[in-house]
Coordinates of C-alpha atoms in Angstrom, one line a residue:
M1 CA 13.5 -31.0 -9.9
S2 CA 13.2 -34.4 -11.6
L3 CA 10.7 -37.3 -11.5
D4 CA 11.8 -40.9 -10.8
I5 CA 9.2 -43.4 -11.7
K6 CA 9.4 -46.8 -10.1
R7 CA 7.2 -49.8 -10.3
P8 CA 5.6 -50.7 -7.0
I9 CA 6.2 -53.9 -5.2
I10 CA 3.5 -56.4 -6.2
N11 CA 1.5 -58.0 -3.4
K12 CA 0.9 -61.6 -4.6
T13 CA -2.3 -61.9 -2.6
K14 CA -3.8 -58.9 -4.3
K15 CA -2.4 -57.5 -7.5
K16 CA -2.3 -53.8 -8.0
T17 CA -1.3 -51.7 -11.0
G18 CA -0.1 -48.2 -10.9
F19 CA 3.0 -46.1 -10.4
I20 CA 4.7 -44.5 -7.5
V21 CA 6.0 -41.1 -8.4
K22 CA 8.9 -39.8 -6.3
M23 CA 10.0 -36.2 -6.6
Q24 CA 13.6 -35.4 -6.0
L25 CA 15.5 -32.2 -6.0
N26 CA 18.4 -32.1 -8.5
N27 CA 21.1 -29.6 -8.3
N28 CA 22.0 -30.2 -12.0
N29 CA 19.6 -27.9 -13.9
N30 CA 19.8 -29.7 -17.3
N31 CA 17.0 -28.5 -19.5
N32 CA 17.4 -31.2 -22.1
R33 CA 17.2 -33.9 -19.5
G34 CA 14.2 -32.3 -17.8
G35 CA 12.3 -32.1 -21.2
H36 CA 13.2 -35.7 -22.0
N37 CA 11.9 -36.9 -18.6
K38 CA 8.7 -35.0 -19.0
R39 CA 8.0 -36.6 -22.4
N40 CA 8.8 -40.1 -20.9
L41 CA 6.3 -39.3 -18.1
F42 CA 3.6 -38.3 -20.6
F43 CA 3.9 -41.5 -22.7
I44 CA 4.1 -43.8 -19.7
F45 CA 1.1 -42.1 -18.1
F46 CA -1.0 -42.2 -21.2
R47 CA -0.1 -45.9 -21.9
H48 CA -1.5 -47.0 -18.6
Y49 CA -4.4 -44.6 -18.2
Y50 CA -5.6 -44.2 -21.8
R51 CA -8.9 -46.1 -21.0
W52 CA -9.8 -43.5 -18.4
V53 CA -8.8 -40.6 -20.7
I54 CA -11.0 -42.0 -23.5
W55 CA -13.9 -42.6 -21.1
F56 CA -13.6 -39.0 -19.8
F57 CA -13.8 -37.5 -23.3
L58 CA -16.7 -39.7 -24.4
S59 CA -18.6 -38.9 -21.3
L60 CA -18.0 -35.2 -21.9
Y61 CA -19.2 -35.5 -25.5
F62 CA -22.5 -37.3 -24.7
F63 CA -23.1 -35.0 -21.8
T64 CA -22.9 -31.8 -23.9
S65 CA -24.9 -33.5 -26.8
Y66 CA -27.7 -34.3 -24.4
F67 CA -28.2 -30.7 -23.3
A68 CA -27.8 -29.4 -26.9
G69 CA -30.5 -31.8 -28.2
D70 CA -32.8 -31.1 -25.2
Q71 CA -32.7 -27.4 -25.9
S72 CA -33.4 -28.0 -29.6
S73 CA -36.4 -30.2 -28.8
T74 CA -37.8 -27.7 -26.4
T75 CA -37.6 -24.9 -29.0
T76 CA -39.3 -27.0 -31.7
T77 CA -42.0 -28.2 -29.3
S78 CA -42.8 -24.6 -28.3
L79 CA -43.4 -23.7 -31.9
L80 CA -45.8 -26.7 -32.4
S81 CA -47.8 -26.3 -29.2
N82 CA -47.9 -23.3 -26.9
H83 CA -49.7 -25.1 -24.2
Q84 CA -47.2 -27.9 -23.5
T85 CA -45.1 -27.7 -20.4
S86 CA -41.5 -28.9 -20.1
S87 CA -42.6 -31.9 -18.1
S88 CA -44.8 -33.1 -21.0
L89 CA -42.5 -32.5 -24.0
P90 CA -42.8 -35.2 -26.7
S91 CA -39.7 -37.1 -27.9
R92 CA -37.7 -35.8 -30.8
A93 CA -39.0 -38.6 -33.0
L94 CA -42.6 -37.5 -32.3
I95 CA -41.8 -33.9 -33.1
E96 CA -40.1 -34.8 -36.4
S97 CA -43.1 -37.0 -37.4
S98 CA -45.5 -34.1 -36.6
A99 CA -43.4 -31.8 -38.8
I100 CA -43.6 -34.2 -41.7
L101 CA -47.4 -34.3 -41.3
K102 CA -47.8 -30.5 -41.4
P103 CA -49.0 -29.1 -44.7
S104 CA -46.2 -28.0 -47.0
L105 CA -47.8 -26.0 -49.7
S106 CA -45.6 -25.1 -52.6
N107 CA -44.9 -21.6 -53.9
G108 CA -44.9 -20.2 -50.4
M109 CA -48.6 -19.2 -50.6
K110 CA -49.7 -16.8 -47.8
I111 CA -53.2 -15.9 -46.6
Y112 CA -54.1 -12.8 -44.5
V113 CA -57.2 -13.3 -42.3
Y114 CA -59.1 -10.1 -41.7
D115 CA -59.7 -9.3 -38.0
L116 CA -63.3 -8.2 -38.3
P117 CA -65.4 -6.9 -35.5
A118 CA -67.0 -9.8 -33.5
K119 CA -70.5 -9.0 -34.7
F120 CA -69.5 -10.6 -38.0
N121 CA -68.4 -14.0 -36.6
V122 CA -67.4 -14.6 -33.0
D123 CA -70.5 -13.2 -31.3
W124 CA -72.7 -15.7 -33.1
V125 CA -70.7 -18.7 -32.0
T126 CA -70.7 -17.4 -28.5
A127 CA -74.5 -17.1 -28.6
S128 CA -74.9 -20.7 -29.9
D129 CA -72.6 -23.7 -29.8
R130 CA -74.6 -25.2 -32.7
C131 CA -73.1 -22.6 -35.0
S132 CA -69.8 -24.4 -35.0
S133 CA -71.3 -27.9 -35.4
H134 CA -74.2 -27.9 -37.9
L135 CA -73.9 -28.9 -41.6
F136 CA -73.2 -25.3 -42.6
A137 CA -70.3 -24.8 -40.1
A138 CA -67.5 -25.1 -42.7
E139 CA -67.3 -21.2 -42.5
V140 CA -66.4 -21.5 -38.8
A141 CA -64.0 -24.5 -39.2
I142 CA -62.1 -22.9 -42.1
H143 CA -61.6 -19.7 -40.2
R144 CA -60.4 -21.5 -37.1
A145 CA -58.0 -23.7 -39.1
L146 CA -56.4 -20.7 -40.9
L147 CA -56.0 -18.9 -37.6
S148 CA -54.2 -21.9 -36.1
D149 CA -51.8 -22.4 -39.0
S150 CA -48.7 -20.3 -39.0
S151 CA -47.2 -21.9 -42.1
V152 CA -49.8 -20.4 -44.4
R153 CA -51.3 -17.5 -42.5
T154 CA -49.4 -14.2 -42.5
L155 CA -49.9 -11.3 -40.1
L156 CA -48.5 -8.9 -42.8
P157 CA -51.2 -8.1 -45.4
E158 CA -48.5 -6.7 -47.7
E159 CA -47.1 -10.2 -48.2
A160 CA -50.4 -12.0 -48.7
D161 CA -51.5 -13.8 -51.8
F162 CA -55.2 -14.1 -50.7
F163 CA -57.4 -12.3 -48.1
F164 CA -59.9 -14.4 -46.1
V165 CA -63.1 -12.6 -45.1
P166 CA -64.6 -14.4 -42.0
V167 CA -68.3 -13.7 -42.0
Y168 CA -70.6 -16.4 -40.5
V169 CA -73.6 -16.1 -42.6
S170 CA -75.1 -19.5 -42.1
C171 CA -74.3 -19.4 -38.4
N172 CA -76.2 -16.2 -38.0
F173 CA -79.4 -17.2 -39.7
S174 CA -79.8 -20.9 -39.5
T175 CA -82.9 -22.0 -37.5
A176 CA -83.2 -24.8 -35.0
N177 CA -84.7 -27.2 -37.6
G178 CA -81.6 -26.7 -39.8
F179 CA -83.4 -24.7 -42.4
P180 CA -81.5 -21.5 -43.1
S181 CA -83.0 -18.1 -43.2
L182 CA -80.6 -16.1 -45.2
S183 CA -82.6 -12.9 -45.9
H184 CA -80.0 -10.7 -44.2
A185 CA -76.9 -12.4 -45.6
K186 CA -76.2 -9.9 -48.4
S187 CA -76.4 -6.9 -46.0
L188 CA -74.1 -8.6 -43.5
I189 CA -71.5 -9.4 -46.0
S190 CA -71.9 -6.0 -47.7
S191 CA -71.3 -4.4 -44.3
A192 CA -68.1 -6.5 -43.8
V193 CA -66.8 -5.4 -47.3
D194 CA -67.5 -1.8 -46.4
F195 CA -65.5 -2.2 -43.2
I196 CA -62.6 -3.8 -45.2
S197 CA -62.7 -1.1 -47.8
E198 CA -62.6 1.7 -45.2
H199 CA -59.8 0.2 -43.1
Y200 CA -57.6 -1.5 -45.6
P201 CA -56.4 -0.7 -49.2
F202 CA -56.4 -4.3 -50.5
W203 CA -60.0 -4.8 -51.6
N204 CA -60.1 -1.7 -53.8
R205 CA -56.9 -2.4 -55.7
T206 CA -58.3 -5.6 -57.2
R207 CA -62.0 -5.2 -56.7
G208 CA -61.8 -8.2 -54.4
S209 CA -60.4 -10.7 -56.9
D210 CA -57.8 -12.0 -54.4
H211 CA -60.4 -12.2 -51.6
V212 CA -62.0 -15.4 -50.3
F213 CA -65.5 -15.9 -48.9
V214 CA -67.3 -19.0 -47.6
A215 CA -70.9 -19.7 -48.7
S216 CA -71.6 -23.1 -47.1
H217 CA -75.3 -23.4 -47.7
D218 CA -77.8 -24.6 -50.3
F219 CA -77.1 -22.5 -53.4
G220 CA -73.8 -20.8 -52.4
A221 CA -73.6 -17.0 -52.7
C222 CA -77.1 -16.7 -54.1
F223 CA -78.2 -16.8 -50.4
H224 CA -81.5 -18.6 -50.8
A225 CA -82.5 -22.2 -50.0
M226 CA -85.0 -22.4 -52.9
E227 CA -83.4 -22.8 -56.3
D228 CA -85.8 -20.6 -58.3
M229 CA -85.5 -17.8 -55.7
A230 CA -81.7 -18.3 -55.5
I231 CA -81.4 -17.9 -59.3
Q232 CA -83.7 -14.8 -59.2
E233 CA -81.5 -13.3 -56.4
G234 CA -78.2 -14.2 -58.0
I235 CA -74.7 -13.6 -56.6
P236 CA -74.3 -10.1 -55.2
E237 CA -72.4 -7.9 -57.7
F238 CA -69.7 -7.0 -55.1
M239 CA -68.8 -10.8 -54.7
K240 CA -68.8 -11.8 -58.3
N241 CA -65.1 -10.9 -58.7
S242 CA -64.0 -12.9 -55.6
I243 CA -63.3 -16.5 -54.8
I244 CA -66.2 -18.4 -53.1
L245 CA -65.8 -21.6 -51.1
Q246 CA -69.2 -23.2 -51.5
T247 CA -70.9 -26.6 -50.9
F248 CA -73.0 -26.0 -54.0
G249 CA -71.6 -27.3 -57.3
V250 CA -72.9 -28.6 -60.6
T251 CA -71.3 -29.6 -63.8
Y252 CA -73.5 -27.4 -65.9
K253 CA -73.8 -23.6 -66.2
H254 CA -75.7 -22.2 -63.3
P255 CA -76.2 -18.6 -62.1
C256 CA -75.3 -19.5 -58.5
Q257 CA -71.8 -20.5 -59.5
E258 CA -71.0 -17.7 -61.9
A259 CA -68.0 -16.6 -59.8
E260 CA -64.6 -18.2 -59.2
H261 CA -65.3 -20.9 -56.7
V262 CA -64.1 -24.1 -55.0
V263 CA -66.6 -26.8 -54.2
I264 CA -66.1 -27.9 -50.5
P265 CA -67.6 -30.6 -48.3
P266 CA -70.3 -29.8 -45.8
Y267 CA -69.3 -29.8 -42.2
I268 CA -69.4 -33.0 -40.1
P269 CA -67.9 -32.8 -36.6
P270 CA -64.9 -35.2 -36.5
E271 CA -65.7 -36.1 -32.9
S272 CA -69.2 -37.3 -33.9
V273 CA -67.6 -39.5 -36.5
Q274 CA -65.4 -41.0 -33.9
R275 CA -68.3 -41.6 -31.5
A276 CA -70.2 -43.4 -34.2
L277 CA -67.2 -45.6 -35.1
E278 CA -66.9 -46.6 -31.5
K279 CA -70.5 -47.8 -31.5
A280 CA -70.0 -49.8 -34.6
P281 CA -70.7 -53.6 -34.3
A282 CA -67.7 -55.4 -32.9
N283 CA -67.8 -58.0 -35.7
G284 CA -67.9 -55.3 -38.4
R285 CA -71.0 -56.7 -39.9
R286 CA -73.5 -54.3 -41.6
N287 CA -77.0 -55.6 -41.2
I288 CA -78.8 -52.8 -43.0
W289 CA -78.7 -53.2 -46.8
A290 CA -80.0 -49.8 -48.0
F291 CA -80.4 -46.9 -45.6
F292 CA -82.0 -43.5 -45.7
R293 CA -83.2 -41.3 -42.9
G294 CA -84.5 -37.8 -43.6
K295 CA -87.2 -35.7 -45.1
M296 CA -89.4 -37.6 -47.6
E297 CA -92.6 -36.0 -48.7
V298 CA -95.6 -38.3 -49.3
N299 CA -96.9 -35.6 -51.6
P300 CA -93.8 -33.8 -53.0
K301 CA -95.7 -30.6 -53.6
N302 CA -95.5 -28.8 -50.3
I303 CA -97.3 -25.7 -49.0
S304 CA -94.9 -23.4 -50.9
G305 CA -96.0 -25.0 -54.2
R306 CA -92.5 -26.2 -55.0
F307 CA -91.5 -29.8 -55.6
Y308 CA -89.1 -31.0 -52.9
S309 CA -86.2 -33.1 -54.1
K310 CA -87.7 -32.9 -57.6
G311 CA -89.9 -35.8 -56.5
V312 CA -87.0 -38.2 -56.1
R313 CA -87.4 -38.9 -52.4
T314 CA -91.1 -39.4 -52.8
A315 CA -90.4 -41.9 -55.6
I316 CA -88.0 -43.8 -53.3
L317 CA -90.5 -43.8 -50.5
K318 CA -93.4 -45.0 -52.6
K319 CA -91.4 -47.7 -54.4
Y320 CA -89.3 -49.1 -51.5
G321 CA -91.0 -48.0 -48.3
G322 CA -91.7 -51.1 -46.2
R323 CA -89.4 -53.3 -48.3
R324 CA -87.4 -55.7 -46.2
R325 CA -84.0 -54.7 -47.6
F326 CA -84.6 -51.0 -47.5
Y327 CA -84.5 -49.1 -44.1
L328 CA -86.3 -45.8 -44.8
N329 CA -87.3 -43.5 -42.0
R330 CA -88.8 -40.0 -42.2
H331 CA -88.3 -39.1 -38.6
R332 CA -85.4 -37.3 -36.9
F333 CA -83.0 -39.4 -34.8
A334 CA -80.0 -37.8 -33.1
G335 CA -78.0 -41.1 -33.2
Y336 CA -78.6 -41.8 -36.9
R337 CA -74.9 -42.1 -37.5
S338 CA -75.0 -45.3 -35.5
E339 CA -77.3 -46.6 -38.3
I340 CA -74.9 -45.5 -41.0
V341 CA -72.1 -47.6 -39.6
R342 CA -74.4 -50.6 -39.8
S343 CA -75.4 -50.0 -43.4
V344 CA -74.0 -51.2 -46.7
F345 CA -75.5 -48.6 -49.1
C346 CA -76.5 -45.1 -47.9
L347 CA -78.9 -43.2 -50.2
C348 CA -77.9 -39.6 -50.9
P349 CA -80.7 -38.1 -52.9
L350 CA -80.9 -34.4 -53.6
G351 CA -83.0 -32.1 -51.3
W352 CA -83.6 -28.5 -52.2
A353 CA -80.0 -28.4 -53.4
P354 CA -78.1 -31.3 -55.1
W355 CA -75.6 -31.8 -52.2
S356 CA -76.2 -33.4 -48.9
P357 CA -74.2 -33.9 -45.7
R358 CA -75.0 -37.6 -46.2
L359 CA -72.3 -37.6 -48.8
V360 CA -69.6 -37.0 -46.2
E361 CA -71.2 -39.0 -43.3
S362 CA -71.6 -42.1 -45.5
A363 CA -68.1 -42.0 -46.9
V364 CA -66.3 -41.4 -43.6
L365 CA -68.4 -44.1 -41.8
G366 CA -67.7 -46.7 -44.5
C367 CA -71.2 -46.9 -46.0
V368 CA -71.2 -46.7 -49.8
P369 CA -72.7 -43.3 -50.8
V370 CA -75.4 -43.7 -53.5
V371 CA -75.5 -40.3 -55.1
I372 CA -78.9 -39.4 -56.7
A373 CA -78.5 -35.8 -58.0
D374 CA -78.1 -35.2 -61.7
G375 CA -75.2 -33.1 -62.6
I376 CA -73.8 -32.7 -59.1
Q377 CA -70.2 -31.6 -58.8
L378 CA -68.7 -33.4 -55.7
P379 CA -66.2 -31.8 -53.4
F380 CA -62.5 -31.7 -54.5
S381 CA -63.4 -33.7 -57.6
E382 CA -59.9 -32.9 -59.0
T383 CA -58.2 -34.9 -56.3
V384 CA -60.7 -37.1 -54.5
R385 CA -61.6 -40.1 -56.7
W386 CA -65.3 -40.3 -56.0
S387 CA -65.9 -42.9 -58.7
E388 CA -63.9 -45.4 -56.5
I389 CA -65.8 -44.8 -53.3
S390 CA -69.4 -44.1 -54.4
L391 CA -72.2 -44.9 -56.8
T392 CA -74.1 -42.5 -59.0
V393 CA -77.7 -43.2 -60.0
A394 CA -79.6 -41.0 -62.4
E395 CA -82.8 -39.5 -60.9
K396 CA -84.9 -41.2 -63.6
D397 CA -83.5 -44.6 -62.6
V398 CA -84.6 -44.6 -58.9
R399 CA -87.4 -47.1 -59.7
N400 CA -84.6 -49.5 -60.7
L401 CA -82.6 -48.8 -57.6
R402 CA -82.9 -52.3 -56.1
K403 CA -81.6 -54.0 -59.3
I404 CA -78.7 -51.5 -59.5
L405 CA -77.6 -52.1 -55.9
E406 CA -77.9 -55.9 -56.3
H407 CA -75.7 -55.7 -59.4
V408 CA -73.0 -53.8 -57.5
A409 CA -73.3 -56.1 -54.5
A410 CA -72.7 -59.1 -56.8
T411 CA -69.7 -57.5 -58.7
N412 CA -67.5 -54.8 -57.2
L413 CA -68.9 -54.0 -53.7
S414 CA -65.9 -55.4 -51.9
V415 CA -63.6 -53.1 -53.9
I416 CA -65.6 -50.0 -53.1
Q417 CA -65.7 -50.9 -49.4
R418 CA -61.9 -51.5 -49.4
N419 CA -61.4 -48.1 -51.0
L420 CA -63.6 -46.4 -48.4
R421 CA -61.3 -47.8 -45.7
E422 CA -58.4 -45.8 -47.1
P423 CA -57.6 -43.0 -44.5
A424 CA -56.8 -40.5 -47.3
F425 CA -60.5 -40.4 -48.5
K426 CA -61.9 -39.9 -45.0
R427 CA -59.3 -37.2 -44.1
A428 CA -60.1 -35.2 -47.2
L429 CA -63.7 -34.8 -46.2
L430 CA -63.3 -33.7 -42.6
Y431 CA -62.2 -30.3 -41.2
N432 CA -59.6 -30.3 -38.4
V433 CA -58.4 -27.6 -36.0
P434 CA -55.5 -27.3 -36.3
M435 CA -55.3 -28.3 -39.9
T436 CA -53.6 -31.5 -40.8
E437 CA -52.1 -32.6 -44.2
G438 CA -54.7 -33.9 -46.5
D439 CA -57.8 -32.8 -44.6
A440 CA -60.6 -30.6 -46.0
T441 CA -58.9 -27.2 -45.3
W442 CA -55.6 -28.5 -46.7
H443 CA -57.4 -29.4 -50.0
I444 CA -59.0 -25.9 -50.1
L445 CA -55.5 -24.4 -49.8
E446 CA -54.3 -26.7 -52.6
A447 CA -57.2 -25.4 -54.7
L448 CA -56.3 -21.8 -53.9
R449 CA -52.7 -22.5 -54.8
R450 CA -53.9 -23.4 -58.3
K451 CA -55.4 -19.9 -58.5
L452 CA -52.3 -17.9 -57.6
D453 CA -52.6 -16.1 -60.9
R454 CA -55.2 -14.0 -59.1
S455 CA -52.6 -12.9 -56.5
Y456 CA -51.9 -9.1 -56.7
R457 CA -48.6 -9.7 -55.0
R458 CA -47.5 -12.3 -57.5
R459 CA -48.6 -10.2 -60.5
S460 CA -46.9 -7.1 -59.2
S461 CA -43.7 -9.1 -58.6
V462 CA -43.7 -10.4 -62.2
L463 CA -44.3 -6.9 -63.7
S464 CA -41.5 -5.4 -61.6
E465 CA -38.9 -7.9 -63.0

């Protein structure tokens, strides 16, 4: 059989291209001629139809690439968010951007979060929503952030560098007026340590040196709101060998920080910050020059016989109360953050303890924090450049406060305000669930990374080499 290929007759009214293929039987069975004809047919066919061939293979390539890429995106998305459906998957560009923003802590640090009975944590949040939103709620936020982060958390305690002990001390005992009653804190944490020692081998092998607690109240692990009583109580012996994440920090020697510790920010709900920013003046103007709302004793010696705020708040009230440029108010107001976004300077004097939630609230809402607490150690001072976003005034200088603020206003106020607008500063002071790169929990993990020499797993690995 042979193939004769003839050009068709061209219709002048309508041009057509193509070939008419006529098949004929040939009694001469010449293999060489048949092979030659087949090769001629292939080249002639390809020459006239190459566009269609190329189009076919390109279509096939893009078709298969689409399904391969779609499958990859679906897999990645399922790792980032378990609650998304296939109809709401983000684009690949969004997924890759999210991956870039995820914390990438070096050295492969891993943390094991103990699964304690609910009486140590969850039951208290269930009983009161306030436990997860008041100024001491860092203990709840850090726990939730660690549970939600698969890059740092490990489910295998054998591969952990640190062990997180989630006990909600402040949540348990804080009263409605915000004043913590911590009389049962030691017994609660002691009970948690007993549970860990009984069910796991990891506490006993290091005496808790690679274990992490949160003490997010006035004087940290001393568990008392009054400094003299806190010093008298001291840190429980069973915690002195561990790492404590605490809001209390000073630059001098103090019995309530005589344990390995990281100074952390007090908790401010991110959603409350967002609501306050939404209510900020549309023109961005701040019509309150110097602002403070909070407890100010007319007579600093209260019924307990102790001097509240070392008399600093009383001195501010007596000197500047009623002054036109100072907005000072002693009464509670739920919407006080809407006053912060209207203020230029926000006074942050010490209370019972040196630190105050105003430090965070002021900074994240763009009001210059005026820190009045001698010797205070501010959160993440190794990485957050507080000198660029705040003022520090000595307690003895509060009577010159107006002159100090006027000098700053006339010199470098605009520079400080510009620094406060940097997202990195705000992000470092707020807790997010899940954790995001550069936020408060991320900085805590960075601080723990610098303490990896306390890791039993790392030390054992070095010794075995």
